Coordinates of C-alpha atoms in Angstrom, one line a residue:
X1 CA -23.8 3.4 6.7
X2 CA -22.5 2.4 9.8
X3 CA -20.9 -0.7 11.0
X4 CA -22.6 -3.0 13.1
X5 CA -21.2 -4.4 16.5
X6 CA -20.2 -7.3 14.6
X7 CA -18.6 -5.9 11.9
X8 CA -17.2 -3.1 13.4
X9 CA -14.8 -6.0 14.8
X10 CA -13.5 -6.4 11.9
X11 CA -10.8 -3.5 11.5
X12 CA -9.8 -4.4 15.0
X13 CA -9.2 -8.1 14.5
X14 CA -7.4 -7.1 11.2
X15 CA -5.2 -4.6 13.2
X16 CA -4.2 -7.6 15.7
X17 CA -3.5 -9.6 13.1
X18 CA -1.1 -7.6 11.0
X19 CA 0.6 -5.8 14.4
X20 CA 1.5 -9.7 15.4
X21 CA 2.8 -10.6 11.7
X22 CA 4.8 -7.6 11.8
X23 CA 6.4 -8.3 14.7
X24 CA 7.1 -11.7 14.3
X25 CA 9.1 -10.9 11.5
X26 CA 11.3 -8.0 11.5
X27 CA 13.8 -7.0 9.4
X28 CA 17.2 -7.5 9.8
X29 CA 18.2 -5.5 6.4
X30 CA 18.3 -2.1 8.2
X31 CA 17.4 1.3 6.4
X32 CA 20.0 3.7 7.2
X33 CA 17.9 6.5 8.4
X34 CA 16.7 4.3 11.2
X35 CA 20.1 3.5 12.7
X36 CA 21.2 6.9 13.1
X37 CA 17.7 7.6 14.9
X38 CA 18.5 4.6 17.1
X39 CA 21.6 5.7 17.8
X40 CA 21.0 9.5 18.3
X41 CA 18.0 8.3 20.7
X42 CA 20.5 6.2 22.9
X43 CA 23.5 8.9 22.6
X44 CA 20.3 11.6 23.6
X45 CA 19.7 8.7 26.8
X46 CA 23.1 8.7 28.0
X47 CA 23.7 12.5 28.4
X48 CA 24.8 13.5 25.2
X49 CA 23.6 17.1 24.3
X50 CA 22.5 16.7 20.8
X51 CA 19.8 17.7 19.4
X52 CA 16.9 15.4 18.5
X53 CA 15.4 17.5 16.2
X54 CA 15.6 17.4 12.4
X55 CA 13.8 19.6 9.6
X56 CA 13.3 16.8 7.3
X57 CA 11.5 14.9 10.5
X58 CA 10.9 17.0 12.7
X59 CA 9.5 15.1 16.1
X60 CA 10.2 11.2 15.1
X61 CA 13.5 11.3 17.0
X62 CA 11.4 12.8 20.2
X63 CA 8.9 10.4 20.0
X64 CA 11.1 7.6 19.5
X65 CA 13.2 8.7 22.4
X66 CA 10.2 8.8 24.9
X67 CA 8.6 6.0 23.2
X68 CA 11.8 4.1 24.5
X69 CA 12.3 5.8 27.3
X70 CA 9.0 4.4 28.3
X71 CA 9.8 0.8 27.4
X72 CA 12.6 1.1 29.8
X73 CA 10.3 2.7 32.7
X74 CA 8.4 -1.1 32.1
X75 CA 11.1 -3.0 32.6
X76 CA 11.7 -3.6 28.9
X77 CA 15.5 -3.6 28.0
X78 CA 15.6 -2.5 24.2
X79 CA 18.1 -1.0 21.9
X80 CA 16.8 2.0 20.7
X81 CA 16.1 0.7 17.1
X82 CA 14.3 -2.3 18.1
X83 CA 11.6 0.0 20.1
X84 CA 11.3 2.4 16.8
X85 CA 10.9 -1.0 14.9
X86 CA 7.8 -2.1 17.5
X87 CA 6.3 1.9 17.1
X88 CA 6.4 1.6 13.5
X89 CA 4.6 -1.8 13.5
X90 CA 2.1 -0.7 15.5
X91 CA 1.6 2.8 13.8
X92 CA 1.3 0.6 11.0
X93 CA -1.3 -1.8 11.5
X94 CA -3.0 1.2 12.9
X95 CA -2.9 2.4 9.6
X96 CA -4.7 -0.4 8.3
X97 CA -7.5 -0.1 10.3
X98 CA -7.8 3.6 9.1
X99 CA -7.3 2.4 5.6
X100 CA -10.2 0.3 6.1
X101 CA -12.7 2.8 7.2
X102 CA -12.1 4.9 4.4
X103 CA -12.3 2.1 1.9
X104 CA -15.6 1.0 3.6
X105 CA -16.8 4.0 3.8
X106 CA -16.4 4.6 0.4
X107 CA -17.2 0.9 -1.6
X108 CA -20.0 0.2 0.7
X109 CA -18.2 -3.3 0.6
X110 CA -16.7 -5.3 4.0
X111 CA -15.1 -8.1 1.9
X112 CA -13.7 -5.7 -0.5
X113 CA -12.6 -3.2 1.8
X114 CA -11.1 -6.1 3.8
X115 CA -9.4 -7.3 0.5
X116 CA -7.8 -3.9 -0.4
X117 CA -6.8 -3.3 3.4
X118 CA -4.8 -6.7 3.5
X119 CA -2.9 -5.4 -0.3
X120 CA -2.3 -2.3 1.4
X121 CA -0.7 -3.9 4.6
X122 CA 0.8 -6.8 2.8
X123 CA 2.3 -4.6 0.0
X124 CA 6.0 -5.0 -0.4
X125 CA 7.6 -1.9 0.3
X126 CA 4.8 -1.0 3.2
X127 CA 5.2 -4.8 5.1
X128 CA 9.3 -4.1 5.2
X129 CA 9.0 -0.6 6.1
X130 CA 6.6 -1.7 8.9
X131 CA 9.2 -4.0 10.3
X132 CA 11.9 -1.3 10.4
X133 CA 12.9 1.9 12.0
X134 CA 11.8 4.9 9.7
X135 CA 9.4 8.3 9.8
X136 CA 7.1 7.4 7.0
X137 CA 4.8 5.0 8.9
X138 CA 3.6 7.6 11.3
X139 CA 3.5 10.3 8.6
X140 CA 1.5 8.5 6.4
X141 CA -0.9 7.3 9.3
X142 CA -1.8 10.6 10.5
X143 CA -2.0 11.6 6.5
X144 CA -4.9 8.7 6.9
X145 CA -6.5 10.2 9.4
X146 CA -6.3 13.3 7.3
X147 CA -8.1 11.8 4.2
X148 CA -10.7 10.3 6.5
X149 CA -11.5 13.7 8.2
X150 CA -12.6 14.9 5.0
X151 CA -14.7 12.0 3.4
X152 CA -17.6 14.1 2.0
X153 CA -20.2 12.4 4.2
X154 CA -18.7 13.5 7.5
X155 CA -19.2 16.4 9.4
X156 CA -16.6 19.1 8.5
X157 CA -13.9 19.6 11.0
X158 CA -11.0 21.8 9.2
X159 CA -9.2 22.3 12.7
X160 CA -8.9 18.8 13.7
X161 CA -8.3 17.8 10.0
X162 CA -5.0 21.2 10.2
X163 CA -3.7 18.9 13.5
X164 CA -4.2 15.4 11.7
X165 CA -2.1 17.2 8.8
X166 CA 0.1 19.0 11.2
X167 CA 0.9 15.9 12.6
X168 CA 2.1 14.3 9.3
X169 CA 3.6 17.3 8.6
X170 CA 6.1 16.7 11.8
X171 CA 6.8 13.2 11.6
X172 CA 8.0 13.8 7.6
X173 CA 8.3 16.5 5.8
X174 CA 7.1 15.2 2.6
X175 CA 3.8 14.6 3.7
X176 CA 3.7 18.4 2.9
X177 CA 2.7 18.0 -1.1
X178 CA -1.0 16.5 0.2
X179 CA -1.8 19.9 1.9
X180 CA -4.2 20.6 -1.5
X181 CA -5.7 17.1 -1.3
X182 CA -7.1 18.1 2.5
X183 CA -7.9 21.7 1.7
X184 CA -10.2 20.7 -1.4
X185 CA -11.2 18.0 0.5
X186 CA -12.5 20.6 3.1
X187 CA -14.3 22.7 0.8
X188 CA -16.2 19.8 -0.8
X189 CA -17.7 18.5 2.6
X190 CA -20.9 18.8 3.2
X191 CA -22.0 20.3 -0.6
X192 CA -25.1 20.8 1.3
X193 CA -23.4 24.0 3.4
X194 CA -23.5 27.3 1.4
X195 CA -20.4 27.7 -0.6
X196 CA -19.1 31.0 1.8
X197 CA -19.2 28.4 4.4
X198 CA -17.3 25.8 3.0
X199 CA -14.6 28.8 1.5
X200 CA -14.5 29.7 5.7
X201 CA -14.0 26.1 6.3
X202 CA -10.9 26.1 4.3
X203 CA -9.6 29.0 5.3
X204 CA -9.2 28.1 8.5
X205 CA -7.9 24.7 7.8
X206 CA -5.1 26.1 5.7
X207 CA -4.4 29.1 8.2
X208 CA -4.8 26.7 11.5
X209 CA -2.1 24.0 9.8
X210 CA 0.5 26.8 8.2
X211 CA 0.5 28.4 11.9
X212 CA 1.3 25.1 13.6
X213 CA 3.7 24.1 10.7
X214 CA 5.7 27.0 10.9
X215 CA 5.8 28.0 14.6
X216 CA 6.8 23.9 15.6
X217 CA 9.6 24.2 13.1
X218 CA 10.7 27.9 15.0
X219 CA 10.5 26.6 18.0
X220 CA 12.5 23.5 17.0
X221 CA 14.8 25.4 15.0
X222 CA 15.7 27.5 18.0
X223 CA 15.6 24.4 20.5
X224 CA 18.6 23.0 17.6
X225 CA 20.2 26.2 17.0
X226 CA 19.9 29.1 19.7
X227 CA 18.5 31.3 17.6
X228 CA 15.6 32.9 15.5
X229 CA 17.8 34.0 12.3
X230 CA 15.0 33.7 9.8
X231 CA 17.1 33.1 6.8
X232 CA 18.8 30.3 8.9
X233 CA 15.4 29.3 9.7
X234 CA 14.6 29.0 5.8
X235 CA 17.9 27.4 4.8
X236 CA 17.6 24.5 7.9
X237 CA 13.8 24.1 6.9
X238 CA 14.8 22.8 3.3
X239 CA 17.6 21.2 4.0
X240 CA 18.4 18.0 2.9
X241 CA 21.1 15.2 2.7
X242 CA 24.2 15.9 0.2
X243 CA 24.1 12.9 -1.2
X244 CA 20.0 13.2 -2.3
X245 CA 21.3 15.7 -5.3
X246 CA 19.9 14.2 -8.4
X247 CA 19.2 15.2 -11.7
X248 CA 16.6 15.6 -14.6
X249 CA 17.0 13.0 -17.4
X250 CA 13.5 12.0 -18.6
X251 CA 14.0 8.4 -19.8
X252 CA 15.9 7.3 -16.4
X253 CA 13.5 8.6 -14.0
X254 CA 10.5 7.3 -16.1
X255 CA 12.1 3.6 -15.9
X256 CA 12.9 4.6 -12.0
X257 CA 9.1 5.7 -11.7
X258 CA 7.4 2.5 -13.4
X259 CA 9.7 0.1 -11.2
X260 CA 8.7 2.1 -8.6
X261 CA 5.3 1.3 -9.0
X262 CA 5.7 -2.2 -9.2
X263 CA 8.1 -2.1 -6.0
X264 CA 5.5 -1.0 -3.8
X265 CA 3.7 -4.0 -4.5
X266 CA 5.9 -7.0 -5.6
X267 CA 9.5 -7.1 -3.8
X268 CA 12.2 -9.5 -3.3
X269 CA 14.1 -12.4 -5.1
X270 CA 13.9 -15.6 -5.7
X271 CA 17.5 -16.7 -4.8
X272 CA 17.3 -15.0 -1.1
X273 CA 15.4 -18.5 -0.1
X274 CA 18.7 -20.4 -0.5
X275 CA 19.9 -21.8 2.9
X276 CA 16.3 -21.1 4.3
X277 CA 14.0 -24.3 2.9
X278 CA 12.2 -26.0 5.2
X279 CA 9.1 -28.2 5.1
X280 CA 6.9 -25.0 6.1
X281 CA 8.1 -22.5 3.5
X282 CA 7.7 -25.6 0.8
X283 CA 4.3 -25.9 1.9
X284 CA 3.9 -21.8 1.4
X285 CA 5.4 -22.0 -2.0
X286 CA 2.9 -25.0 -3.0
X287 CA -0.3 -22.3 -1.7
X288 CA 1.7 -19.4 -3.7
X289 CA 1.6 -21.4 -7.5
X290 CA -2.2 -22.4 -6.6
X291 CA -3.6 -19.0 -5.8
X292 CA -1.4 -17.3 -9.0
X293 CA -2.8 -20.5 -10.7
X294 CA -6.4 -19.9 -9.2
X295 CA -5.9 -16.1 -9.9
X296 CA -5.2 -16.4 -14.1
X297 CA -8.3 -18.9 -14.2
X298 CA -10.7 -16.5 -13.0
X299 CA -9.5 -13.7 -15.0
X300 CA -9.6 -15.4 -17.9
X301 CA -13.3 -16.9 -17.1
X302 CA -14.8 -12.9 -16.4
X303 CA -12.5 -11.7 -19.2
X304 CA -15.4 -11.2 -21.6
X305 CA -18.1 -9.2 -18.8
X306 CA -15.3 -6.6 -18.8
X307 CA -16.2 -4.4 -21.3
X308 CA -19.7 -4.3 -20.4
X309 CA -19.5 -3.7 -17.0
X310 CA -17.4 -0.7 -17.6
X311 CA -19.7 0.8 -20.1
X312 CA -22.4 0.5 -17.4
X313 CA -20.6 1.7 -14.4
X314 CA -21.7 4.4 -12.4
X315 CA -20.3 5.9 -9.0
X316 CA -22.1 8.4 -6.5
X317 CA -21.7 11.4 -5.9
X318 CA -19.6 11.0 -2.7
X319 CA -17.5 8.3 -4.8
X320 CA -16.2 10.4 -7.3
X321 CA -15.3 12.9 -4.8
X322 CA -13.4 10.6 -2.7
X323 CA -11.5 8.7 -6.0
X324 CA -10.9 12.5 -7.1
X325 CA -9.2 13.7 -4.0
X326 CA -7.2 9.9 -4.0
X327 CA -6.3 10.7 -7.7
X328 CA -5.1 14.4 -6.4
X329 CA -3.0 12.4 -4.1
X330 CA -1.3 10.5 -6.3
X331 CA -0.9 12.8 -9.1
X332 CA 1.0 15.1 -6.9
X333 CA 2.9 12.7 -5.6
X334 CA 3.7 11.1 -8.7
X335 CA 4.6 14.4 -10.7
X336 CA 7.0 15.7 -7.3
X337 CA 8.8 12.0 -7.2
X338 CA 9.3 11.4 -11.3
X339 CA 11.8 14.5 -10.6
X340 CA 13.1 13.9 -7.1
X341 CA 15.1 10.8 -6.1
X342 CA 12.4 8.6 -8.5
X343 CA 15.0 5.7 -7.3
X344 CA 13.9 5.5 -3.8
X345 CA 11.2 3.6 -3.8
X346 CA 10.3 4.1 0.0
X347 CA 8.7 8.0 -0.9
X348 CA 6.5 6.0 -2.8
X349 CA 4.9 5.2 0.5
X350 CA 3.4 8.7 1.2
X351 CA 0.8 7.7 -1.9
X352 CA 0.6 4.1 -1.7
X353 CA -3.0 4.4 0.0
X354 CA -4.4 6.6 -2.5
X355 CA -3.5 3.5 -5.6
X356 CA -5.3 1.4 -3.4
X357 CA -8.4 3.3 -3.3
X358 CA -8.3 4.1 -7.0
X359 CA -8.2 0.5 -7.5
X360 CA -10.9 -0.1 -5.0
X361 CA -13.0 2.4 -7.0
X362 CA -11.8 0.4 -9.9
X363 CA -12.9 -2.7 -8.7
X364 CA -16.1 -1.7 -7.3
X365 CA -17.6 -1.1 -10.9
X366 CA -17.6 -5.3 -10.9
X367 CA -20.6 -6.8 -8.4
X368 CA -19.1 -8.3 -5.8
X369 CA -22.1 -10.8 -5.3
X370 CA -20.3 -12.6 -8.5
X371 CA -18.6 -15.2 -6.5
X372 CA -15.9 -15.5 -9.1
X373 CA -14.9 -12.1 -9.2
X374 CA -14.7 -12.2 -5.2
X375 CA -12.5 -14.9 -5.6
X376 CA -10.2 -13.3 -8.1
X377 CA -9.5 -10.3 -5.9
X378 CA -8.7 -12.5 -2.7
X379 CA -6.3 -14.9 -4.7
X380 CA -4.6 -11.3 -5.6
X381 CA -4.3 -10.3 -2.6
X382 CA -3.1 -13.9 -1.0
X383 CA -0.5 -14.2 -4.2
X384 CA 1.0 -10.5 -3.5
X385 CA 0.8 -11.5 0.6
X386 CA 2.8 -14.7 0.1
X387 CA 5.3 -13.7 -2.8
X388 CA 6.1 -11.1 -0.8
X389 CA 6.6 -12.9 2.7
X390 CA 8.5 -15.9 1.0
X391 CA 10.9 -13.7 -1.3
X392 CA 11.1 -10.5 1.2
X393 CA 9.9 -11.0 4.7
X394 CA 11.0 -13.8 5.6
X395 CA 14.4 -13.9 4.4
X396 CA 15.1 -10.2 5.5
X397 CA 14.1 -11.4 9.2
X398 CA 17.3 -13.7 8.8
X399 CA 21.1 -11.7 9.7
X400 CA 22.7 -13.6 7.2
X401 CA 21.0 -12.4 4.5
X402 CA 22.4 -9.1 5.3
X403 CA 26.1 -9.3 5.1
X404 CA 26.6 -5.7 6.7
X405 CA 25.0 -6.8 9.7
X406 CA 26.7 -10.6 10.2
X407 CA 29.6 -9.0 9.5
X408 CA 29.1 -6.3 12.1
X409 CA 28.2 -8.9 14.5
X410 CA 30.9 -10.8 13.9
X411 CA 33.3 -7.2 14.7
X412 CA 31.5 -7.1 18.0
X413 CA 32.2 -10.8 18.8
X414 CA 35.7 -9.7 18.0
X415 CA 36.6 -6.8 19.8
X416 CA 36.6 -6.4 23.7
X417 CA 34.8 -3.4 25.7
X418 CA 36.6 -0.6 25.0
X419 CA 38.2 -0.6 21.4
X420 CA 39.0 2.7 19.9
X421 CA 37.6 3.1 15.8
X422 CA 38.7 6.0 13.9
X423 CA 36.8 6.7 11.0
X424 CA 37.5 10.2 8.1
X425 CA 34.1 10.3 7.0
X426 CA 30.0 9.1 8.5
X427 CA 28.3 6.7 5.9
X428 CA 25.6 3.9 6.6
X429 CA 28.1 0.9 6.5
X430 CA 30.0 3.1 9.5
X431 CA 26.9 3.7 11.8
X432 CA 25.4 0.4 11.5
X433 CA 28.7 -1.5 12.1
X434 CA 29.4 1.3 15.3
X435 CA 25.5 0.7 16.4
X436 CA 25.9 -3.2 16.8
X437 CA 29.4 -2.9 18.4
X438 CA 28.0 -0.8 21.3
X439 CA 30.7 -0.9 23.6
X440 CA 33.6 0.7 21.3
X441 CA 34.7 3.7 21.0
X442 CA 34.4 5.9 17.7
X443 CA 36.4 8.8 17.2
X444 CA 37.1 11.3 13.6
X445 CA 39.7 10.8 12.7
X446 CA 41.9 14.3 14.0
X447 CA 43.9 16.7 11.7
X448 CA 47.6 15.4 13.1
X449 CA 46.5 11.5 13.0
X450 CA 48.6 9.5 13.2
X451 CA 50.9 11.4 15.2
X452 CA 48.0 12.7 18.0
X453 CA 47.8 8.9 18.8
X454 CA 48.8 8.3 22.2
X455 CA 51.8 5.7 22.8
X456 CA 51.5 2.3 23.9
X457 CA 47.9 2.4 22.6
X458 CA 45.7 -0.1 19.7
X459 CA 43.3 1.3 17.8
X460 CA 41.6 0.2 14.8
X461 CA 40.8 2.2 11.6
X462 CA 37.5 2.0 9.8
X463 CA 37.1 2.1 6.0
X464 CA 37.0 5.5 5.3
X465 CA 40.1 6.3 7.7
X466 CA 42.3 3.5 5.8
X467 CA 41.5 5.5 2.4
X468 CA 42.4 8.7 4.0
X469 CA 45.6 8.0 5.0
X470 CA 46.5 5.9 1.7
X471 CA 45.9 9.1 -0.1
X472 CA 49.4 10.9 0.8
X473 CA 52.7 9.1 0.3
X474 CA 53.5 9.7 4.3
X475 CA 50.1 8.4 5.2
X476 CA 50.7 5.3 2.9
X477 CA 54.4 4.9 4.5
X478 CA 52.9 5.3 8.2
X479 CA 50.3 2.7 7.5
X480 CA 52.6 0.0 6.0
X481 CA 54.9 0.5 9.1
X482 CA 52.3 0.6 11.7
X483 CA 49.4 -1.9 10.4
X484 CA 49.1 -5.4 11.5
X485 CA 48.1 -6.8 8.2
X486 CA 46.6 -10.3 9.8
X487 CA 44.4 -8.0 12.2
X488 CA 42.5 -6.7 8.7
X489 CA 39.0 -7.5 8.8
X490 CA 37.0 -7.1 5.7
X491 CA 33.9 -7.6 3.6
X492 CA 34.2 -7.3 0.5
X493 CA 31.8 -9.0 -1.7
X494 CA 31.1 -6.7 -5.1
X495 CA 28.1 -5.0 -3.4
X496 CA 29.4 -4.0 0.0
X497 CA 33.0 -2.7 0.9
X498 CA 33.8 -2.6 4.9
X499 CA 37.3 -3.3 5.6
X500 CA 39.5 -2.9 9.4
X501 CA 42.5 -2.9 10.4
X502 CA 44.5 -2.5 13.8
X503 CA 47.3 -0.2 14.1
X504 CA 50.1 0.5 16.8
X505 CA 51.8 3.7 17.3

């Protein structure tokens, strides 16, 4: 069916909508990848030779550079980690305008497919992410565009669908476990097409995406590295962080998985509102009880038609393909992540739109000309939208509600233009504190600290370089000697542990 000129307004006013929400709110509580992208995207700016490219994500930190780079050719003067933060927000609410094609596409439904969009966008974990700098927004947009390439009633096109999947592929690596969700979505296309044809047609996609998968991660590899060494190639291609090591115990990453589930959707606390009531946010709170309110009525008043609507449910043939490649989707997804790192709830992302199709297939077996049942799924999706603004959003677009960052701030108010930092080991309370205190100087600490530092000089150590030297007896001697113990800076609140202090040779 296609859209008419009026309604095909409608993923393009959603888009708008959600790109200015986004960006009138975003975070201030930082994920850690993104400030080392920000920061290797200004280091690359100012001359320094490191490389940009990373096997895990293999062009995000090229993007983002030009991406800023750009903003600064128009006059725009950003940090590096706001301009990811304005890509990813409008990556995102791209997103939802794909997510809404395929949903109406599928359902046959505008309000419905509008309904399911505004979940997906409004979701917990997907709304932060949005506001922050990370490489799962683009990867999971161009997966999108993947899934939409082969809905069964388009025309196949495996080669476009390979560089849609390519794409993902290079932006995140994990986008790598849908690769069977696009190839049988491939072969089912068209069922019309003989079935050599459609065994041609996946072929190619799988031989066209594994081609441009593996020679973009040669080339990059040798762009990082100088070389072609194909076992180095192998080892650098799977490589991951030291400290993602995890392991197998059935009954922790189950409870991991199932609040997992529910993190995508619901986030936040309750408490993170103190200091931050105002007549506005009452008034949001007051909408919030009415539609959970409004939401338990009507599910208690079609509680009964339940049963026998699902007894009389029927999808088409294009339906059940499209729910069984989402439920490929997830399943994959699901099985990979219950053993990998089921704590981090942001891989979740890379299958968050195929739950919301299942449920749209789910709640597509109910007539949506039943006014009360219309009703239910919009107070869902307003309750999920507001919880998630008053008890996440909005508090996370404050800097005191991130005590890292206010007390970085506070560092940079502190220290003039030029302050040394050393630092023994590179951790996320490190980087961020060093990102927001741009004009000091961070250096490792060296093998003969203390005695390599120069005389007459102040320098401060960071965290990690205080617990070094505290670990020997002459370290421990040299500190209380040369420390200036009403210089030491610290935060120290049960959750976080940053702590400075100035030292003179």
């Amino acid at each position: 069916m296609t859209l008419t000129h009026r309604t095909a307004a409608i993923p393009t006013l959603l888009s708008l909508a959600l790109l200015a929400l986004y960006l009138a709110f975003p975070t201030k509580v930082y994920y850690w990848d993104g400030i080392l992208f920000a920061q290797a995207i200004e280091d690359t700016a100012a001359g320094s030779q490191m490389s940009l490219a990373h096997p895990n994500h293999l062009i995000y930190n090229f993007v983002g550079y030009y991406f800023y780079r750009l903003l600064l050719v128009l006059g725009l003067h950003l940090r590096a980690l706001t301009a990811l933060r304005i890509l990813n927000s409008v990556m995102s609410a791209a997103c939802a305008a794909v997510m809404f094609a395929i949903l109406r596409d599928t359902l046959r439904s505008l309000y419905l497919s509008a309904c399911l969009t505004l979940l997906f966008a409004l979701s917990a974990t997907w709304w932060k992410f949005s506001t922050d700098a990370n490489a799962y927004i683009p990867s999971v947009f161009f997966l999108l565009v993947s899934f939409y390439l082969v809905l069964p009633n388009r025309k196949p096109a495996p080669l476009l669908a390979a560089l849609s999947f390519f794409a993902a592929m290079c932006f995140h690596q994990l986008a790598v476990l849908a690769y069977p969700v696009f190839a049988l979505g491939v072969y089912l296309q068209d069922g019309a097409l003989p079935v050599k044809r459609r065994l041609w047609n996946t072929i190619a996609f799988l031989l066209c995406a594994s081609v441009l998968i593996f020679t973009a991660y040669a080339l990059l590899f040798h762009h990082a590295n100088g070389d072609f060494n194909v076992a180095r190639l192998l080892r650098w291609t799977v490589s991951y962080s030291p400290d993602a090591n995890t392991r197998f115990e059935f009954w922790s990453n189950l409870g991991y998985s199932l609040r997992g589930q529910a993190r995508l959707f619901f986030g936040g606390r309750l408490n993170l509102l103190r200091g931050l009531m105002n007549p506005a946010i009452v008034l949001l709170i007051v909408l919030l009880l009415v539609a959970v309110l409004s939401l338990i009525l009507a599910v208690l008043r079609n509680l009964r038609a339940l049963p026998k609507r699902w007894r009389e449910a029927r999808f088409e043939r294009r339906q059940k393909i499209v729910l069984w490649l989402a439920f490929l989707w997830l399943a994959v997804y699901l099985v990979f992540l219950f053993f990998w790192l089921p704590q981090n709830t942001f891989y979740r992302l890379f299958y968050l739109p195929s739950l919301v199709l299942l449920l749209g297939g789910a709640l597509s077996l109910f007539s949506q000309t039943d006014s009360r049942r219309s009703f239910a799924t919009a107070c869902f999706v307003i309750a999920v939208g507001l919880a998630n603004f008053l008890f996440l959003i909005y508090p996370f677009s404050h800097d005191e509600k991130y005590p890292p960052l206010a007390f970085a701030l506070q560092m940079n108010r502190e220290w003039p233009p030029g302050t040394v930092v050393y630092y023994a080991v590179r951790n996320s309370d490190e980087a961020l504190v060093r990102y927001f205190t741009p004009e000091t100087v961070w250096k490792e600490v060296p093998s003969q600290f203390p005695a390599e530092l120069p005389r007459g000089t102040t320098a401060w150590l960071e965290t990690t370089a205080i617990s070094q030297l505290s670990q020997t007896p002459a370290g421990a001697q040299w500190l209380q000697a040369h420390a200036r113990p009403e210089s030491l800076r610290e935060l120290n609140n049960g959750a976080y542990l940053i702590r400075f202090i100035q030292v003179m040779p």
